[in-house]
XYZ file of C-alpha atoms in Angstrom:
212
model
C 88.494 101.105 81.417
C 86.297 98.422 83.281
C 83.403 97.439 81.384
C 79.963 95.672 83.053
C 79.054 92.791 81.321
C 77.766 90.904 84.086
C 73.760 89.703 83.854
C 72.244 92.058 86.523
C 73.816 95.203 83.922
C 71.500 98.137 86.277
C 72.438 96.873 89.649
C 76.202 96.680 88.807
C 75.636 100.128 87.698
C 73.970 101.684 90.904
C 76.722 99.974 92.336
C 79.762 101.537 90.426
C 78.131 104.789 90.458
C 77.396 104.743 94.065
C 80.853 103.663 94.906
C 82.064 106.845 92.768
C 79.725 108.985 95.002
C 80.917 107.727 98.241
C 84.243 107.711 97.427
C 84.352 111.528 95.950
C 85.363 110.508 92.897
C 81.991 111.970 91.635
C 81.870 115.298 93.920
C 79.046 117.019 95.571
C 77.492 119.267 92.830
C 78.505 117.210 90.033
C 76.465 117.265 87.149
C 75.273 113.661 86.109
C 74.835 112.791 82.362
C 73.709 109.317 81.703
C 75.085 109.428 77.845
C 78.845 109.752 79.588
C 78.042 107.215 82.231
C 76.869 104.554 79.635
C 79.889 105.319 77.815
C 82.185 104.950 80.865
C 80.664 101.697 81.705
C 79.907 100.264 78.147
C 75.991 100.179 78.256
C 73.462 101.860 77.260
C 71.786 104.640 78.897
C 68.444 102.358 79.883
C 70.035 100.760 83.011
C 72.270 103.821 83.487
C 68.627 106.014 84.114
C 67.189 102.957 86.161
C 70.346 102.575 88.129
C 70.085 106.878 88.563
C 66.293 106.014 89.437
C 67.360 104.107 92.785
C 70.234 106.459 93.873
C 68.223 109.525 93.662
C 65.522 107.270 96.040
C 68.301 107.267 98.195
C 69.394 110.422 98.337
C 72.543 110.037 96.696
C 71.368 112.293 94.056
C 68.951 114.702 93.243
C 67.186 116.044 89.835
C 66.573 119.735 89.375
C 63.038 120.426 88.090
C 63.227 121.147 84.348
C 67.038 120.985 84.912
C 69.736 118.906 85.213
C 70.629 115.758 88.235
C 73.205 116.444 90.322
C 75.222 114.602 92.967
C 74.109 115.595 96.274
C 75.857 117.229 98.881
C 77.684 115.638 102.010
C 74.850 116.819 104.628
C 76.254 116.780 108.067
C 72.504 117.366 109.138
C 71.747 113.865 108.531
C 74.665 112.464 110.522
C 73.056 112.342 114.265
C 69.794 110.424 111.889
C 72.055 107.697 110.753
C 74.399 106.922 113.821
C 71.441 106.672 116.142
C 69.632 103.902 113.473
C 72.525 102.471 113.264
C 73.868 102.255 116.660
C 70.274 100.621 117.746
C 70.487 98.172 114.966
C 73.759 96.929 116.011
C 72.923 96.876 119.717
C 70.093 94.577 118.562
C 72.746 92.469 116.302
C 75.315 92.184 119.034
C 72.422 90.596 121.165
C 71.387 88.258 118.555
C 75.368 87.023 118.006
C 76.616 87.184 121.400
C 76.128 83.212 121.723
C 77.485 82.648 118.439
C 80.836 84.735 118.773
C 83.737 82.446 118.782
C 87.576 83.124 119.734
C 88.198 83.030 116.407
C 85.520 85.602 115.297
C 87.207 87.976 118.270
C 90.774 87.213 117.331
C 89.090 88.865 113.377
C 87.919 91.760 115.291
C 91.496 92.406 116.878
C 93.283 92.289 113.375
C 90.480 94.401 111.759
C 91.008 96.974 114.671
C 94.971 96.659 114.212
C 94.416 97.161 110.224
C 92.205 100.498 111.397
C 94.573 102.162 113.442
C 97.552 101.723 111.253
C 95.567 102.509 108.344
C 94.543 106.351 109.917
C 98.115 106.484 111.100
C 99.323 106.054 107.121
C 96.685 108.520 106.205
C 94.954 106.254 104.120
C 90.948 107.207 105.896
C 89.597 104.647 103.088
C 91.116 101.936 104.235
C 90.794 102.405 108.021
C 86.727 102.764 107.673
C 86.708 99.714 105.487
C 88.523 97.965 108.224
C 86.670 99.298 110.996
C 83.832 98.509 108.798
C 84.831 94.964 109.054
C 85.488 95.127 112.424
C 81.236 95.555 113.158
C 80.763 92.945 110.093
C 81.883 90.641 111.811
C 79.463 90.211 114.895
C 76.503 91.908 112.634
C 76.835 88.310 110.427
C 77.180 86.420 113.556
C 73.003 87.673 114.472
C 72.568 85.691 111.552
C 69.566 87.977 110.871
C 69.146 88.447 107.299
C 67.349 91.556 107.303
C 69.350 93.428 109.942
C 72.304 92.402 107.741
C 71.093 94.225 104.959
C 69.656 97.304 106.563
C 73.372 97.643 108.335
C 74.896 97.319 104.979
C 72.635 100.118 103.242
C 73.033 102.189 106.043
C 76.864 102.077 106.288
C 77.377 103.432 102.672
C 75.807 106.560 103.294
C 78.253 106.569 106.513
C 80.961 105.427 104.551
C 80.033 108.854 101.997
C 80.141 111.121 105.912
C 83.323 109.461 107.524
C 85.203 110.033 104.601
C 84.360 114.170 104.678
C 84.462 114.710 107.914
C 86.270 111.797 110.100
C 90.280 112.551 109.717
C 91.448 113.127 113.041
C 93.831 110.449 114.325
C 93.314 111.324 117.921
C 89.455 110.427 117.394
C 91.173 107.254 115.039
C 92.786 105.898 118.741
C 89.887 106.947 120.771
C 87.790 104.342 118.624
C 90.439 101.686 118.591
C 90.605 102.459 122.298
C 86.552 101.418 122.539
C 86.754 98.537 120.320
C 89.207 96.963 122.455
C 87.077 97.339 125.431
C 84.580 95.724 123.364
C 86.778 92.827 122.503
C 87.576 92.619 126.401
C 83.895 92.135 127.014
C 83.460 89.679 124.423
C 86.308 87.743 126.012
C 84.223 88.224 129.229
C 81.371 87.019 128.244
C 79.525 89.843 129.805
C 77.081 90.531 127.142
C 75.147 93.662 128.557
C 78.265 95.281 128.745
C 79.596 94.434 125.024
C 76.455 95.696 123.554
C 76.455 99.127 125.969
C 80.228 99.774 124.957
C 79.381 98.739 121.466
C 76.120 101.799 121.557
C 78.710 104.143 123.567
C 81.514 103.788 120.520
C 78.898 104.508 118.009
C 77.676 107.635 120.129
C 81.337 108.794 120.805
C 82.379 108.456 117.385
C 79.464 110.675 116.288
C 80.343 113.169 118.553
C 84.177 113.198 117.652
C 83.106 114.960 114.282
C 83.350 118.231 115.943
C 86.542 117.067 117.720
């Protein structure tokens, strides 16, 4: 069993514990008991309640009154809430990159596309959202916006946590790689108003594909 033993012991464990939540591996309901979780990750149960502190801020789970904390449900309700943040963010961090996006930063997005696609044809869902994931990295680090890089990142976790319940389909899996390759064609263009409207369209599409 991995044990922390870096410095920062309470952010590594938000960070293991989160990725359990987003991955399923701790499932919606789940009750949460810090003495196991210390014991899992070989610390004590101080960090473990200050790492459970700032997941339950952010809604990753949820304490009971007089009662016990639980992992929260995957609420579809909060899906249209997140896409529309994030699809204005990263209409704002396409702008900011556009003059910084190289051939070789658009010859990254085709591979990361390429990984996607193949990935959701092998059934492997984690994989393709990591790469398709990557695939909006690349031109969100390219704004070189500090800020906006970190509000994408938080914001894709809890995305990560509703993709993996709910986006499975692989006819919505080509429709996507369908729009990121018009995206790449603009960026080859260098039409920039129509990158960042095809990039805005992909993120609306793909929000409405979860009823698909």
């Amino acid at each position: 069993m991995h044990k922390i033993r870096r410095k920062f012991v309470s952010h590594e464990a938000y960070m293991k514990i989160r990725d359990w939540i987003v991955s399923g591996e701790m499932a919606p309901g789940l009750k949460i008991r810090d003495k196991q979780l210390g014991e899992r990750l070989g610390i004590s149960r101080t960090p473990i309640r200050e790492a459970l502190l700032r997941l339950e801020e952010e809604g990753f789970i949820y304490t009971k009154p007089n009662c016990a904390t639980l992992v929260s449900s995957v609420n579809f309700k909060d899906a249209h809430s997140l896409y529309s943040i994030v699809w204005t963010l990263e209409s704002l961090a396409m702008a900011q990159a556009f003059g910084n996006i190289t051939t070789k930063d658009i010859e990254k997005m085709k591979q990361a596309n390429e990984k996607f696609l193949k990935s959701m044809g092998r059934g492997q869902r984690k994989v393709a959202l990591e790469a398709d994931n990557a695939f909006h990295s690349i031109f969100v680090a390219l704004s070189k916006n500090c800020e906006l890089i970190h509000l994408l990142a938080d914001l894709k976790v809890k995305l990560m946590r509703l993709n993996l319940y709910y986006f499975e389909k692989e006819k919505s899996a080509q429709l996507s790689y369908d729009e990121h390759n018009r995206i790449i064609q603009a960026l080859e263009e260098k039409d920039k108003d129509l990158a960042i409207s095809l990039l805005e369209g992909n993120w609306k599409n793909s929000f409405a594909r979860f009823d698909m």
